[in-house]
mmCIF file of C-alpha atoms and ligand atoms in Angstrom:
data_model
loop_
_atom_site.group_PDB
_atom_site.id
_atom_site.type_symbol
_atom_site.label_atom_id
_atom_site.label_comp_id
_atom_site.label_asym_id
_atom_site.label_seq_id
_atom_site.Cartn_x
_atom_site.Cartn_y
_atom_site.Cartn_z
ATOM 1 C CA UNK A 1 206.853 264.367 142.385
ATOM 2 C CA UNK A 2 205.330 260.994 141.511
ATOM 3 C CA UNK A 3 207.454 258.247 143.228
ATOM 4 C CA UNK A 4 206.823 254.546 143.418
ATOM 5 C CA UNK A 5 207.586 252.385 146.374
ATOM 6 C CA UNK A 6 210.891 250.880 145.771
ATOM 7 C CA UNK A 7 209.318 247.254 146.602
ATOM 8 C CA UNK A 8 205.797 247.299 145.249
ATOM 9 C CA UNK A 9 204.558 249.700 142.548
ATOM 10 C CA UNK A 10 202.303 251.970 144.707
ATOM 11 C CA UNK A 11 202.786 255.665 144.059
ATOM 12 C CA UNK A 12 203.352 258.232 146.945
ATOM 13 C CA UNK A 13 200.202 260.100 145.763
ATOM 14 C CA UNK A 14 198.057 257.496 147.585
ATOM 15 C CA UNK A 15 196.450 259.157 150.573
ATOM 16 C CA UNK A 16 197.665 257.859 154.075
ATOM 17 C CA UNK A 17 200.510 255.965 152.565
ATOM 18 C CA UNK A 18 203.831 256.641 153.961
ATOM 19 C CA UNK A 19 207.450 255.973 152.642
ATOM 20 C CA UNK A 20 210.413 255.122 154.833
ATOM 21 C CA UNK A 21 213.965 256.228 154.283
ATOM 22 C CA UNK A 22 214.551 253.044 152.103
ATOM 23 C CA UNK A 23 211.677 254.205 149.847
ATOM 24 C CA UNK A 24 209.509 251.362 151.072
ATOM 25 C CA UNK A 25 205.779 252.129 151.529
ATOM 26 C CA UNK A 26 203.948 251.602 154.719
ATOM 27 C CA UNK A 27 201.637 248.852 153.169
ATOM 28 C CA UNK A 28 204.772 246.740 152.342
ATOM 29 C CA UNK A 29 205.999 247.184 155.840
ATOM 30 C CA UNK A 30 202.633 246.308 157.446
ATOM 31 C CA UNK A 31 202.706 243.173 155.260
ATOM 32 C CA UNK A 32 206.261 242.277 156.375
ATOM 33 C CA UNK A 33 204.885 242.513 159.991
ATOM 34 C CA UNK A 34 202.468 239.825 159.282
ATOM 35 C CA UNK A 35 205.245 237.310 158.942
ATOM 36 C CA UNK A 36 206.124 237.712 162.715
ATOM 37 C CA UNK A 37 202.562 237.558 163.856
ATOM 38 C CA UNK A 38 201.750 234.453 166.054
ATOM 39 C CA UNK A 39 198.726 233.323 164.189
ATOM 40 C CA UNK A 40 198.094 230.444 166.461
ATOM 41 C CA UNK A 41 197.791 232.908 169.446
ATOM 42 C CA UNK A 42 195.559 235.168 167.237
ATOM 43 C CA UNK A 43 193.353 232.076 166.384
ATOM 44 C CA UNK A 44 192.774 231.304 170.024
ATOM 45 C CA UNK A 45 192.054 234.978 170.735
ATOM 46 C CA UNK A 46 189.386 234.671 168.066
ATOM 47 C CA UNK A 47 187.876 231.534 169.559
ATOM 48 C CA UNK A 48 187.746 233.238 172.891
ATOM 49 C CA UNK A 49 185.927 236.210 171.561
ATOM 50 C CA UNK A 50 183.472 234.036 169.479
ATOM 51 C CA UNK A 51 182.650 231.955 172.561
ATOM 52 C CA UNK A 52 181.795 235.062 174.524
ATOM 53 C CA UNK A 53 179.396 236.260 171.891
ATOM 54 C CA UNK A 54 177.829 232.954 170.939
ATOM 55 C CA UNK A 55 174.136 232.839 171.516
ATOM 56 C CA UNK A 56 173.816 230.828 174.992
ATOM 57 C CA UNK A 57 170.375 229.119 174.248
ATOM 58 C CA UNK A 58 170.860 229.288 170.454
ATOM 59 C CA UNK A 59 167.621 231.396 170.165
ATOM 60 C CA UNK A 60 169.343 234.083 168.341
ATOM 61 C CA UNK A 61 172.201 234.301 165.709
ATOM 62 C CA UNK A 62 175.722 234.230 166.994
ATOM 63 C CA UNK A 63 176.974 236.999 164.893
ATOM 64 C CA UNK A 64 176.375 239.090 161.718
ATOM 65 C CA UNK A 65 178.416 238.770 158.729
ATOM 66 C CA UNK A 66 178.088 241.534 156.280
ATOM 67 C CA UNK A 67 178.264 239.955 152.679
ATOM 68 C CA UNK A 68 178.541 241.345 149.290
ATOM 69 C CA UNK A 69 178.536 237.929 147.663
ATOM 70 C CA UNK A 70 182.284 238.588 146.717
ATOM 71 C CA UNK A 71 185.099 235.959 147.074
ATOM 72 C CA UNK A 72 186.016 237.549 150.541
ATOM 73 C CA UNK A 73 182.526 237.507 152.008
ATOM 74 C CA UNK A 74 181.996 233.917 150.719
ATOM 75 C CA UNK A 75 185.211 232.764 152.488
ATOM 76 C CA UNK A 76 184.095 234.589 155.711
ATOM 77 C CA UNK A 77 180.869 232.616 155.796
ATOM 78 C CA UNK A 78 182.624 229.447 155.101
ATOM 79 C CA UNK A 79 185.132 230.044 158.027
ATOM 80 C CA UNK A 80 182.428 231.096 160.337
ATOM 81 C CA UNK A 81 180.329 227.994 159.582
ATOM 82 C CA UNK A 82 183.439 225.963 160.057
ATOM 83 C CA UNK A 83 183.950 227.342 163.612
ATOM 84 C CA UNK A 84 180.379 226.223 164.413
ATOM 85 C CA UNK A 85 178.675 229.694 164.616
ATOM 86 C CA UNK A 86 175.325 230.392 163.255
ATOM 87 C CA UNK A 87 175.596 233.670 161.315
ATOM 88 C CA UNK A 88 173.124 236.055 160.023
ATOM 89 C CA UNK A 89 174.519 237.138 156.730
ATOM 90 C CA UNK A 90 173.591 240.773 155.943
ATOM 91 C CA UNK A 91 173.839 242.522 152.610
ATOM 92 C CA UNK A 92 173.887 246.163 152.011
ATOM 93 C CA UNK A 93 172.890 246.099 148.248
ATOM 94 C CA UNK A 94 175.494 247.396 145.861
ATOM 95 C CA UNK A 95 174.588 250.451 143.818
ATOM 96 C CA UNK A 96 174.169 248.632 140.465
ATOM 97 C CA UNK A 97 174.252 244.952 140.974
ATOM 98 C CA UNK A 98 175.795 242.889 138.073
ATOM 99 C CA UNK A 99 174.330 239.442 136.964
ATOM 100 C CA UNK A 100 177.340 237.633 138.197
ATOM 101 C CA UNK A 101 177.166 239.485 141.390
ATOM 102 C CA UNK A 102 173.637 238.474 141.837
ATOM 103 C CA UNK A 103 174.335 234.714 141.171
ATOM 104 C CA UNK A 104 177.249 235.022 143.740
ATOM 105 C CA UNK A 105 175.082 236.530 146.451
ATOM 106 C CA UNK A 106 172.450 233.779 145.797
ATOM 107 C CA UNK A 107 175.318 231.364 146.346
ATOM 108 C CA UNK A 108 175.777 232.701 149.853
ATOM 109 C CA UNK A 109 172.398 231.136 150.871
ATOM 110 C CA UNK A 110 173.516 227.880 149.390
ATOM 111 C CA UNK A 111 176.364 227.735 151.899
ATOM 112 C CA UNK A 112 173.600 227.296 154.541
ATOM 113 C CA UNK A 113 172.875 230.649 156.150
ATOM 114 C CA UNK A 114 169.961 233.028 156.373
ATOM 115 C CA UNK A 115 170.495 236.243 154.706
ATOM 116 C CA UNK A 116 169.006 239.677 154.891
ATOM 117 C CA UNK A 117 169.440 241.851 151.866
ATOM 118 C CA UNK A 118 168.721 245.615 152.549
ATOM 119 C CA UNK A 119 167.968 247.058 149.135
ATOM 120 C CA UNK A 120 167.665 250.936 149.318
ATOM 121 C CA UNK A 121 165.211 252.953 147.080
ATOM 122 C CA UNK A 122 166.866 253.067 143.754
ATOM 123 C CA UNK A 123 165.634 256.655 143.138
ATOM 124 C CA UNK A 124 167.258 257.956 146.140
ATOM 125 C CA UNK A 125 170.375 255.965 145.384
ATOM 126 C CA UNK A 126 170.751 257.342 141.939
ATOM 127 C CA UNK A 127 170.557 260.946 143.267
ATOM 128 C CA UNK A 128 173.191 260.237 145.821
ATOM 129 C CA UNK A 129 175.330 258.480 143.348
ATOM 130 C CA UNK A 130 175.180 261.445 140.962
ATOM 131 C CA UNK A 131 175.652 264.150 143.861
ATOM 132 C CA UNK A 132 178.808 262.297 145.236
ATOM 133 C CA UNK A 133 180.232 261.732 141.769
ATOM 134 C CA UNK A 134 179.767 265.545 141.185
ATOM 135 C CA UNK A 135 180.985 266.745 144.484
ATOM 136 C CA UNK A 136 183.636 264.385 145.659
ATOM 137 C CA UNK A 137 184.300 262.341 142.554
ATOM 138 C CA UNK A 138 183.176 259.071 143.960
ATOM 139 C CA UNK A 139 180.211 257.487 142.528
ATOM 140 C CA UNK A 140 180.249 254.583 145.082
ATOM 141 C CA UNK A 141 180.295 256.973 148.133
ATOM 142 C CA UNK A 142 176.736 255.695 149.175
ATOM 143 C CA UNK A 143 177.792 252.289 148.969
ATOM 144 C CA UNK A 144 180.744 253.043 151.235
ATOM 145 C CA UNK A 145 178.328 254.419 153.657
ATOM 146 C CA UNK A 146 175.958 251.498 153.788
ATOM 147 C CA UNK A 147 178.552 248.931 154.034
ATOM 148 C CA UNK A 148 178.920 250.217 157.551
ATOM 149 C CA UNK A 149 175.525 251.681 158.472
ATOM 150 C CA UNK A 150 173.267 248.714 157.412
ATOM 151 C CA UNK A 151 174.970 245.785 159.202
ATOM 152 C CA UNK A 152 175.121 248.025 162.553
ATOM 153 C CA UNK A 153 171.257 248.854 161.930
ATOM 154 C CA UNK A 154 170.421 245.081 161.625
ATOM 155 C CA UNK A 155 172.735 244.325 164.587
ATOM 156 C CA UNK A 156 170.664 246.742 166.693
ATOM 157 C CA UNK A 157 167.258 245.660 165.534
ATOM 158 C CA UNK A 158 167.992 241.841 165.816
ATOM 159 C CA UNK A 159 170.104 242.296 169.055
ATOM 160 C CA UNK A 160 173.204 240.494 167.688
ATOM 161 C CA UNK A 161 176.115 242.240 169.164
ATOM 162 C CA UNK A 162 178.893 240.853 167.229
ATOM 163 C CA UNK A 163 179.637 241.834 163.571
ATOM 164 C CA UNK A 164 182.521 239.970 161.697
ATOM 165 C CA UNK A 165 183.944 242.020 158.758
ATOM 166 C CA UNK A 166 186.590 240.508 156.625
ATOM 167 C CA UNK A 167 189.595 242.474 156.080
ATOM 168 C CA UNK A 168 190.760 245.566 157.944
ATOM 169 C CA UNK A 169 191.662 247.610 154.746
ATOM 170 C CA UNK A 170 194.115 249.574 156.790
ATOM 171 C CA UNK A 171 196.375 246.543 157.326
ATOM 172 C CA UNK A 172 196.269 245.375 153.635
ATOM 173 C CA UNK A 173 196.351 248.774 151.860
ATOM 174 C CA UNK A 174 198.405 250.613 154.682
ATOM 175 C CA UNK A 175 197.221 253.699 156.570
ATOM 176 C CA UNK A 176 197.928 255.467 159.822
ATOM 177 C CA UNK A 177 200.025 253.137 162.034
ATOM 178 C CA UNK A 178 197.718 253.645 164.965
ATOM 179 C CA UNK A 179 194.882 252.270 163.001
ATOM 180 C CA UNK A 180 196.590 249.149 161.540
ATOM 181 C CA UNK A 181 196.198 247.095 164.706
ATOM 182 C CA UNK A 182 192.806 248.289 166.016
ATOM 183 C CA UNK A 183 190.649 245.402 165.515
ATOM 184 C CA UNK A 184 187.311 246.951 166.738
ATOM 185 C CA UNK A 185 185.179 248.988 164.507
ATOM 186 C CA UNK A 186 183.068 251.787 166.004
ATOM 187 C CA UNK A 187 181.365 254.958 164.930
ATOM 188 C CA UNK A 188 184.570 256.849 165.074
ATOM 189 C CA UNK A 189 186.222 254.229 162.837
ATOM 190 C CA UNK A 190 183.622 254.907 160.263
ATOM 191 C CA UNK A 191 184.195 258.617 160.371
ATOM 192 C CA UNK A 192 187.876 258.410 160.242
ATOM 193 C CA UNK A 193 188.436 255.538 157.808
ATOM 194 C CA UNK A 194 185.146 254.847 156.170
ATOM 195 C CA UNK A 195 186.401 256.679 153.192
ATOM 196 C CA UNK A 196 183.666 259.243 153.164
ATOM 197 C CA UNK A 197 185.921 261.977 151.603
ATOM 198 C CA UNK A 198 184.622 264.696 153.939
ATOM 199 C CA UNK A 199 181.059 264.437 152.753
ATOM 200 C CA UNK A 200 178.627 263.658 155.535
ATOM 201 C CA UNK A 201 175.261 261.897 155.027
ATOM 202 C CA UNK A 202 173.709 265.022 156.738
ATOM 203 C CA UNK A 203 175.202 267.339 153.982
ATOM 204 C CA UNK A 204 172.881 265.648 151.355
ATOM 205 C CA UNK A 205 169.625 266.939 153.241
ATOM 206 C CA UNK A 206 167.832 269.206 150.826
ATOM 207 C CA UNK A 207 169.979 268.467 147.735
ATOM 208 C CA UNK A 208 167.928 267.232 144.858
ATOM 209 C CA UNK A 209 164.944 267.157 147.157
ATOM 210 C CA UNK A 210 166.420 264.477 149.521
ATOM 211 C CA UNK A 211 164.768 264.350 152.775
ATOM 212 C CA UNK A 212 165.510 262.821 156.222
ATOM 213 C CA UNK A 213 163.123 259.913 155.484
ATOM 214 C CA UNK A 214 165.246 259.068 152.408
ATOM 215 C CA UNK A 215 168.505 258.658 154.377
ATOM 216 C CA UNK A 216 167.482 256.090 156.828
ATOM 217 C CA UNK A 217 169.654 253.275 155.421
ATOM 218 C CA UNK A 218 172.510 255.711 155.343
ATOM 219 C CA UNK A 219 172.189 256.731 159.030
ATOM 220 C CA UNK A 220 174.378 255.157 161.702
ATOM 221 C CA UNK A 221 172.382 254.125 164.693
ATOM 222 C CA UNK A 222 172.682 256.298 167.877
ATOM 223 C CA UNK A 223 175.337 255.711 170.435
ATOM 224 C CA UNK A 224 172.566 254.658 172.851
ATOM 225 C CA UNK A 225 171.262 252.151 170.465
ATOM 226 C CA UNK A 226 174.689 250.634 169.812
ATOM 227 C CA UNK A 227 175.441 250.481 173.701
ATOM 228 C CA UNK A 228 172.234 248.995 174.502
ATOM 229 C CA UNK A 229 172.850 245.960 172.303
ATOM 230 C CA UNK A 230 176.588 246.129 172.897
ATOM 231 C CA UNK A 231 177.352 246.142 169.106
ATOM 232 C CA UNK A 232 181.020 245.621 168.427
ATOM 233 C CA UNK A 233 182.911 244.300 165.371
ATOM 234 C CA UNK A 234 185.952 242.515 164.321
ATOM 235 C CA UNK A 235 188.038 241.825 161.368
ATOM 236 C CA UNK A 236 188.599 238.188 160.489
ATOM 237 C CA UNK A 237 191.671 239.304 158.536
ATOM 238 C CA UNK A 238 193.363 240.317 161.891
ATOM 239 C CA UNK A 239 192.906 236.690 163.162
ATOM 240 C CA UNK A 240 193.410 234.555 160.109
ATOM 241 C CA UNK A 241 196.019 235.358 157.532
ATOM 242 C CA UNK A 242 194.022 236.960 154.652
ATOM 243 C CA UNK A 243 194.814 236.581 150.895
ATOM 244 C CA UNK A 244 192.301 237.273 148.176
ATOM 245 C CA UNK A 245 193.637 234.724 145.825
ATOM 246 C CA UNK A 246 193.255 231.954 148.452
ATOM 247 C CA UNK A 247 189.833 233.227 149.306
ATOM 248 C CA UNK A 248 188.866 233.136 145.620
ATOM 249 C CA UNK A 249 190.145 229.559 145.335
ATOM 250 C CA UNK A 250 188.069 228.322 148.505
ATOM 251 C CA UNK A 251 184.959 230.409 147.305
ATOM 252 C CA UNK A 252 185.131 228.894 143.695
ATOM 253 C CA UNK A 253 185.052 225.413 145.337
ATOM 254 C CA UNK A 254 181.964 226.378 146.945
ATOM 255 C CA UNK A 255 179.952 227.610 143.937
ATOM 256 C CA UNK A 256 181.280 230.948 143.486
ATOM 257 C CA UNK A 257 181.852 232.481 140.163
ATOM 258 C CA UNK A 258 184.816 234.448 138.829
ATOM 259 C CA UNK A 259 184.621 236.553 135.661
ATOM 260 C CA UNK A 260 185.660 234.642 132.482
ATOM 261 C CA UNK A 261 188.470 237.133 131.745
ATOM 262 C CA UNK A 262 190.499 239.848 133.357
ATOM 263 C CA UNK A 263 188.065 242.669 134.391
ATOM 264 C CA UNK A 264 188.451 246.156 132.664
ATOM 265 C CA UNK A 265 191.063 248.357 134.490
ATOM 266 C CA UNK A 266 192.036 245.421 136.785
ATOM 267 C CA UNK A 267 194.788 242.685 136.621
ATOM 268 C CA UNK A 268 192.696 239.802 137.836
ATOM 269 C CA UNK A 269 189.354 238.005 137.199
ATOM 270 C CA UNK A 270 188.068 237.604 140.755
ATOM 271 C CA UNK A 271 187.471 240.981 142.201
ATOM 272 C CA UNK A 272 184.843 243.734 142.031
ATOM 273 C CA UNK A 273 182.169 241.735 140.182
ATOM 274 C CA UNK A 274 179.110 242.960 142.202
ATOM 275 C CA UNK A 275 178.675 246.422 141.116
ATOM 276 C CA UNK A 276 178.801 247.964 137.648
ATOM 277 C CA UNK A 277 179.958 251.290 139.118
ATOM 278 C CA UNK A 278 183.325 249.798 140.128
ATOM 279 C CA UNK A 279 185.004 250.721 136.930
ATOM 280 C CA UNK A 280 183.845 254.531 137.431
ATOM 281 C CA UNK A 281 185.124 254.461 141.053
ATOM 282 C CA UNK A 282 188.405 253.054 140.053
ATOM 283 C CA UNK A 283 188.904 255.380 137.167
ATOM 284 C CA UNK A 284 188.421 258.397 139.458
ATOM 285 C CA UNK A 285 190.956 256.927 141.873
ATOM 286 C CA UNK A 286 193.390 256.936 138.848
ATOM 287 C CA UNK A 287 192.449 260.506 137.843
ATOM 288 C CA UNK A 288 192.985 261.804 141.412
ATOM 289 C CA UNK A 289 196.039 259.777 142.400
ATOM 290 C CA UNK A 290 197.526 258.109 139.329
ATOM 291 C CA UNK A 291 196.862 254.525 140.283
ATOM 292 C CA UNK A 292 193.808 252.210 139.641
ATOM 293 C CA UNK A 293 192.792 248.805 140.433
ATOM 294 C CA UNK A 294 195.459 246.921 138.660
ATOM 295 C CA UNK A 295 198.060 248.736 140.676
ATOM 296 C CA UNK A 296 196.319 247.532 143.767
ATOM 297 C CA UNK A 297 196.164 243.905 142.471
ATOM 298 C CA UNK A 298 199.713 243.689 141.442
ATOM 299 C CA UNK A 299 201.035 245.126 144.748
ATOM 300 C CA UNK A 300 199.266 242.490 146.599
ATOM 301 C CA UNK A 301 200.837 239.846 144.437
ATOM 302 C CA UNK A 302 204.382 241.474 144.763
ATOM 303 C CA UNK A 303 204.066 241.399 148.559
ATOM 304 C CA UNK A 304 203.183 237.728 148.499
ATOM 305 C CA UNK A 305 206.148 236.788 146.300
ATOM 306 C CA UNK A 306 204.012 235.833 143.210
ATOM 307 C CA UNK A 307 205.045 238.724 140.842
ATOM 308 C CA UNK A 308 208.271 240.336 140.078
ATOM 309 C CA UNK A 309 208.303 244.166 140.260
ATOM 310 C CA UNK A 310 209.196 244.250 136.590
ATOM 311 C CA UNK A 311 206.326 242.285 135.371
ATOM 312 C CA UNK A 312 204.044 244.321 137.708
ATOM 313 C CA UNK A 313 205.008 247.556 136.144
ATOM 314 C CA UNK A 314 204.387 246.207 132.687
ATOM 315 C CA UNK A 315 200.832 245.101 133.791
ATOM 316 C CA UNK A 316 200.201 248.526 135.179
ATOM 317 C CA UNK A 317 201.352 250.353 132.266
ATOM 318 C CA UNK A 318 199.072 248.359 129.897
ATOM 319 C CA UNK A 319 196.009 247.910 132.017
ATOM 320 C CA UNK A 320 195.697 250.467 134.821
ATOM 321 C CA UNK A 321 193.415 253.489 134.653
ATOM 322 C CA UNK A 322 191.926 252.823 131.185
ATOM 323 C CA UNK A 323 188.961 254.977 130.332
ATOM 324 C CA UNK A 324 185.961 252.901 131.484
ATOM 325 C CA UNK A 325 184.187 252.505 128.287
ATOM 326 C CA UNK A 326 182.697 249.278 129.546
ATOM 327 C CA UNK A 327 182.582 247.449 132.770
ATOM 328 C CA UNK A 328 181.878 243.709 132.871
ATOM 329 C CA UNK A 329 181.052 244.176 129.260
ATOM 330 C CA UNK A 330 178.228 246.756 129.906
ATOM 331 C CA UNK A 331 178.747 249.982 128.012
ATOM 332 C CA UNK A 332 179.378 253.277 129.841
ATOM 333 C CA UNK A 333 176.268 254.939 128.226
ATOM 334 C CA UNK A 334 174.086 252.262 129.707
ATOM 335 C CA UNK A 335 175.818 252.400 133.237
ATOM 336 C CA UNK A 336 175.572 256.155 133.410
ATOM 337 C CA UNK A 337 171.919 255.991 132.251
ATOM 338 C CA UNK A 338 171.161 254.646 135.650
ATOM 339 C CA UNK A 339 172.023 258.037 137.223
ATOM 340 C CA UNK A 340 170.568 259.944 134.218
ATOM 341 C CA UNK A 341 174.114 261.318 133.028
ATOM 342 C CA UNK A 342 175.457 261.461 129.453
ATOM 343 C CA UNK A 343 179.015 260.533 128.646
ATOM 344 C CA UNK A 344 180.024 264.076 127.691
ATOM 345 C CA UNK A 345 178.922 265.355 131.088
ATOM 346 C CA UNK A 346 180.682 262.518 132.729
ATOM 347 C CA UNK A 347 183.831 263.383 130.804
ATOM 348 C CA UNK A 348 183.720 266.829 132.158
ATOM 349 C CA UNK A 349 183.424 265.611 135.676
ATOM 350 C CA UNK A 350 186.412 263.387 135.006
ATOM 351 C CA UNK A 351 188.412 266.455 133.814
ATOM 352 C CA UNK A 352 187.550 268.533 136.923
ATOM 353 C CA UNK A 353 189.028 265.526 139.296
ATOM 354 C CA UNK A 354 192.127 264.985 137.125
ATOM 355 C CA UNK A 355 195.484 265.807 138.723
ATOM 356 C CA UNK A 356 197.195 267.397 135.853
ATOM 357 C CA UNK A 357 200.576 266.988 137.670
ATOM 358 C CA UNK A 358 200.453 263.181 136.990
ATOM 359 C CA UNK A 359 199.486 263.119 133.466
ATOM 360 C CA UNK A 360 200.787 264.211 130.030
ATOM 361 C CA UNK A 361 199.551 267.586 128.988
ATOM 362 C CA UNK A 362 200.128 269.262 125.676
ATOM 363 C CA UNK A 363 202.057 272.775 125.559
ATOM 364 C CA UNK A 364 198.707 274.499 126.290
ATOM 365 C CA UNK A 365 198.195 272.463 129.360
ATOM 366 C CA UNK A 366 195.444 270.298 127.914
ATOM 367 C CA UNK A 367 195.484 266.663 128.901
ATOM 368 C CA UNK A 368 196.720 264.262 126.180
ATOM 369 C CA UNK A 369 194.524 261.238 125.367
ATOM 370 C CA UNK A 370 194.984 258.439 123.000
ATOM 371 C CA UNK A 371 191.913 257.637 120.714
ATOM 372 C CA UNK A 372 190.200 255.540 123.344
ATOM 373 C CA UNK A 373 190.343 258.533 125.803
ATOM 374 C CA UNK A 374 193.014 257.113 127.881
ATOM 375 C CA UNK A 375 195.479 259.402 129.632
ATOM 376 C CA UNK A 376 199.163 258.975 129.797
ATOM 377 C CA UNK A 377 200.787 258.726 133.196
ATOM 378 C CA UNK A 378 204.030 260.967 133.215
ATOM 379 C CA UNK A 379 206.377 258.384 134.239
ATOM 380 C CA UNK A 380 205.271 255.848 131.600
ATOM 381 C CA UNK A 381 205.275 258.643 128.938
ATOM 382 C CA UNK A 382 208.680 259.539 129.753
ATOM 383 C CA UNK A 383 209.775 256.006 129.833
ATOM 384 C CA UNK A 384 208.294 255.495 126.402
ATOM 385 C CA UNK A 385 209.993 258.527 124.961
ATOM 386 C CA UNK A 386 213.355 257.300 126.586
ATOM 387 C CA UNK A 387 213.359 253.746 125.269
ATOM 388 C CA UNK A 388 212.412 254.585 121.651
ATOM 389 C CA UNK A 389 208.776 253.813 121.608
ATOM 390 C CA UNK A 390 208.180 257.473 121.364
ATOM 391 C CA UNK A 391 207.023 257.163 117.663
ATOM 392 C CA UNK A 392 204.249 254.595 118.461
ATOM 393 C CA UNK A 393 203.463 256.652 121.461
ATOM 394 C CA UNK A 394 202.749 259.903 119.708
ATOM 395 C CA UNK A 395 201.281 258.464 116.478
ATOM 396 C CA UNK A 396 198.572 256.982 118.837
ATOM 397 C CA UNK A 397 197.647 260.567 119.917
ATOM 398 C CA UNK A 398 195.211 262.279 117.525
ATOM 399 C CA UNK A 399 196.846 265.245 115.744
ATOM 400 C CA UNK A 400 194.160 267.677 116.822
ATOM 401 C CA UNK A 401 194.911 266.801 120.427
ATOM 402 C CA UNK A 402 198.575 266.828 120.305
ATOM 403 C CA UNK A 403 200.278 268.379 117.174
ATOM 404 C CA UNK A 404 203.058 266.139 115.868
ATOM 405 C CA UNK A 405 205.390 268.904 116.022
ATOM 406 C CA UNK A 406 208.873 268.021 117.382
ATOM 407 C CA UNK A 407 209.460 271.408 118.922
ATOM 408 C CA UNK A 408 206.315 271.102 120.867
ATOM 409 C CA UNK A 409 207.005 267.682 122.236
ATOM 410 C CA UNK A 410 207.938 267.531 125.928
ATOM 411 C CA UNK A 411 211.627 267.027 126.403
HETATM 412 ZN ZN1 ZN B 501 205.243 249.237 148.710
#
């Protein structure tokens, strides 16, 4: 059952993550491979590509840079400007933009670029958020779609063939080995790795009255349109060593703002500040696979030698997968109000997507929660029982949920 990588703390329940004979996960191995990469060679490869795509008479943009306003896209824009390019920044608006996210997006223009922000119809978006949460347990699904469709649409319309994304998530987070080194992004990539969870945009037609015209921002351009402009893409992270912490430091020195404290459910103060739905999105990842944003964060720090595995485990135990009662200090009721959903109904959807093999259940098979609604990951519950913290642990569970009856405690 639930096994953690022997080097980082990623569980084997993570989709597309593989463990080798030494119990090391494919994401750790992929990171190890970065140490033998000839970065100077990659850099000159990048410069060759850029010079091919640069607007010859400077009457058009040299490339498109999809930006959310986060630390990574701020860093991307800074790097691209340093390389002498004239980029068009393109934003696919997040589902529920936070105030700090808005300030950071505005800051991108202060860097000295033109920016197009595509802001889809909020009524359509709310329907899609609700449908995706109910059907595939991912409120952020529409955003995952537009991150890919909108920059490609703008590339087609503005006839700017090169799109420069930041990081190939397959490299940093692991994934099928064949994909880890493919720097170009095409429609097939979107379908395979876009994280669309088997739900297609066309599946939404007719649901809650959604029509074809509502789905324009979510529709990938035709192959003909893509070919006529020659739209292609690359990941800057393939050519330049990529590190979120470094990017945050650079971005902060160019007017970008972190959050004043560690973000709910996370282990850092500089990620996922642009969308109030991130907390819900990450909580569902925890319910389905037993790990949340804090695990992602500490694993990256372990691989970069900044955190011990022991300290990482403690951070994960304390912070990961907490019920998202607030996000960026905004209460859940208010966040759910945007999709016209009550907290009780939200909790029912949570239960439907919870993998009961990963969390503590009572003898009747009901999930055990602490007073704040948090679940107990089985490995931590066992550890707490073993190291004498059992009394504290069970006293934090309300009697009606888990009777304090020694015979009925798990062994
Ligand atoms: Zn690992």
